[in-house]
Each structure stands twice: as structure tokens, then as C-alpha cells.
CSV table of C-alpha atoms in Angstrom, one decimal:
chain,number,residue,atom,x,y,z
A,1,UNK,CA,0.0,0.0,0.0
A,2,UNK,CA,1.3,3.3,-1.1
A,3,UNK,CA,0.2,6.6,0.4
A,4,UNK,CA,0.6,10.0,-1.3
A,5,UNK,CA,-0.1,13.5,-0.2
A,6,UNK,CA,0.3,16.6,-2.1
A,7,UNK,CA,1.2,20.1,-0.7
A,8,UNK,CA,2.2,23.5,-2.2
A,9,UNK,CA,-1.1,24.5,-3.7
A,10,UNK,CA,-2.5,27.9,-3.4
A,11,UNK,CA,-3.5,31.2,-5.0
A,12,UNK,CA,-1.2,32.8,-7.5
A,13,UNK,CA,-1.6,35.5,-10.1
A,14,UNK,CA,-1.2,34.8,-13.8
A,15,UNK,CA,2.4,34.7,-14.7
A,16,UNK,CA,3.4,33.6,-11.3
A,17,UNK,CA,5.0,30.4,-10.0
A,18,UNK,CA,4.1,27.6,-7.8
A,19,UNK,CA,5.8,24.5,-6.6
A,20,UNK,CA,3.9,21.3,-5.7
A,21,UNK,CA,5.3,18.5,-3.8
A,22,UNK,CA,4.1,15.0,-3.4
A,23,UNK,CA,5.3,12.9,-0.6
A,24,UNK,CA,5.0,9.0,-0.7
A,25,UNK,CA,5.1,6.5,1.9
A,26,UNK,CA,4.4,2.8,2.4
A,27,UNK,CA,6.1,1.5,-0.8
A,28,UNK,CA,9.2,1.3,-2.7
A,29,UNK,CA,9.1,4.8,-4.2
A,30,UNK,CA,11.9,4.5,-6.7
A,31,UNK,CA,10.2,1.6,-8.5
A,32,UNK,CA,7.1,3.7,-9.4
A,33,UNK,CA,6.4,5.9,-12.3
A,34,UNK,CA,5.1,9.2,-10.7
A,35,UNK,CA,2.9,11.8,-12.2
A,36,UNK,CA,0.6,14.6,-11.8
A,37,UNK,CA,-3.0,15.0,-13.1
A,38,UNK,CA,-5.4,17.9,-12.6
A,39,UNK,CA,-9.0,18.3,-12.6
A,40,UNK,CA,-10.9,21.6,-13.1
A,41,UNK,CA,-14.5,22.1,-12.2
A,42,UNK,CA,-16.8,20.4,-14.6
A,43,UNK,CA,-13.9,18.8,-16.4
A,44,UNK,CA,-12.5,15.3,-16.6
A,45,UNK,CA,-9.1,14.5,-14.9
A,46,UNK,CA,-6.3,15.5,-17.2
A,47,UNK,CA,-2.8,14.2,-17.5
A,48,UNK,CA,-0.2,16.9,-16.8
A,49,UNK,CA,3.3,15.2,-16.3
A,50,UNK,CA,5.0,12.1,-15.5
A,51,UNK,CA,8.5,10.9,-14.6
A,52,UNK,CA,10.0,7.4,-14.9
A,53,UNK,CA,11.3,5.5,-11.9
A,54,UNK,CA,14.9,6.4,-12.7
A,55,UNK,CA,14.1,10.1,-13.4
A,56,UNK,CA,15.5,9.8,-17.0
A,57,UNK,CA,12.4,10.0,-18.9
A,58,UNK,CA,9.6,12.7,-18.5
A,59,UNK,CA,6.4,13.5,-20.4
A,60,UNK,CA,4.2,16.5,-20.4
A,61,UNK,CA,0.9,17.5,-21.8
A,62,UNK,CA,1.3,20.0,-24.6
A,63,UNK,CA,-0.3,22.9,-22.7
A,64,UNK,CA,2.3,22.9,-20.0
A,65,UNK,CA,5.4,22.1,-21.9
A,66,UNK,CA,8.2,24.8,-21.3
A,67,UNK,CA,6.3,26.0,-18.2
A,68,UNK,CA,6.2,23.1,-15.9
A,69,UNK,CA,8.9,20.8,-14.8
A,70,UNK,CA,8.5,17.4,-13.0
A,71,UNK,CA,11.3,16.0,-10.9
A,72,UNK,CA,11.7,13.4,-8.2
A,73,UNK,CA,13.9,12.7,-5.4
A,74,UNK,CA,14.0,9.1,-4.5
A,75,UNK,CA,16.1,9.6,-1.4
A,76,UNK,CA,13.1,11.8,0.0
A,77,UNK,CA,10.5,9.8,-1.6
A,78,UNK,CA,9.0,13.0,-3.3
A,79,UNK,CA,8.0,14.1,-6.6
A,80,UNK,CA,7.7,17.8,-7.4
A,81,UNK,CA,6.0,19.9,-10.1
A,82,UNK,CA,7.4,23.3,-10.7
A,83,UNK,CA,4.9,25.5,-12.4
A,84,UNK,CA,6.1,28.7,-13.9
A,85,UNK,CA,4.2,31.2,-16.1
A,86,UNK,CA,1.0,30.1,-14.7
A,87,UNK,CA,-2.3,30.8,-16.5
A,88,UNK,CA,-5.9,30.9,-15.3
A,89,UNK,CA,-6.6,27.8,-17.3
A,90,UNK,CA,-4.2,26.0,-15.0
A,91,UNK,CA,-6.6,26.4,-12.2
A,92,UNK,CA,-7.5,22.9,-11.0
A,93,UNK,CA,-7.1,20.4,-8.3
A,94,UNK,CA,-3.9,18.8,-8.8
A,95,UNK,CA,-3.4,15.1,-8.0
A,96,UNK,CA,-0.3,13.1,-7.5
A,97,UNK,CA,-0.2,9.6,-8.9
A,98,UNK,CA,2.0,6.5,-8.7
A,99,UNK,CA,1.9,3.5,-11.0
A,100,UNK,CA,3.7,1.5,-13.4
A,101,UNK,CA,3.7,0.5,-17.1
A,102,UNK,CA,3.5,2.6,-20.2
A,103,UNK,CA,2.6,6.3,-19.4
A,104,UNK,CA,-0.1,7.7,-21.4
A,105,UNK,CA,-2.5,10.7,-21.0
A,106,UNK,CA,-5.0,8.4,-19.5
A,107,UNK,CA,-5.1,7.2,-16.0
A,108,UNK,CA,-4.5,3.5,-17.1
A,109,UNK,CA,-0.9,3.3,-15.6
A,110,UNK,CA,-1.8,4.8,-12.3
A,111,UNK,CA,-2.4,2.7,-9.1
A,112,UNK,CA,-2.3,5.2,-6.3
A,113,UNK,CA,-3.5,8.7,-5.8
A,114,UNK,CA,-3.2,11.5,-3.3
A,115,UNK,CA,-6.1,13.5,-2.2
A,116,UNK,CA,-5.2,16.5,-4.2
A,117,UNK,CA,-4.2,20.1,-3.7
A,118,UNK,CA,-6.0,23.1,-5.2
A,119,UNK,CA,-4.2,25.5,-7.5
A,120,UNK,CA,-5.9,28.8,-8.3
A,121,UNK,CA,-4.5,31.1,-10.9
A,122,UNK,CA,-6.1,34.5,-11.0
A,123,UNK,CA,-6.2,36.7,-14.1
């Protein structure tokens, strides 16, 4: 059983930055693919970014490329999402996920989820 908890959400103005962190416990963190999804009100959960177990490979949804950076620290059992140049459309609840297999924009590869953290970007 793996437990995930996100932190770092909050309110920020457009163009600003925010750093989300996800802390994992209860499993072998380094063996999991880690990622971030987000869900805006009235919308389906959307893939944002993922990072391989070794931290070598990353993947981002097109809308955040060049603005967001995912990273992981296996020694600390954490995965972060640095969000720069934030836009109002980035407003959503952001969820940390852990899983395995081929990473896609769907949730198919995910196995564990955190409770989410709210990110609000004002215009």
C-alpha cells in the first residue's frame, strides 16, 4: 500500500509560479512511475506530467510544456511539479499519482492517488 499526499497548492496571479510536492510512503518509491494530473470544475481529470522510476524520462501534456517541470527525489520519496508562467486555465485540483507501465495521457498506468491540492490562478 502506497500513500501519497500533495502540498504546495494555493492562489497565485497569472504569470506567477508555484511548486507542488508529493510525498510518498508505504512502498518502494523509486520503483514507481510518478505523475501529476489535474481536474478543473466540470472537467475530466487531465494528465499533466510524469517521470520514470529512474528520473530519466519525462512526459508533459502539450499545454504545460516549457512552463512546468517534474522532478523526483528518490532519497526523500518525493516528486515535485514546478509550475512557472501560470495561466488561469491551469486552475484545478492537482493530484499526485503513482503507478507502473507505459505512461499515457489516460489514468491507465496509475495505481495510487493522493487527495489533491488546489491551485488557483487569477487573471
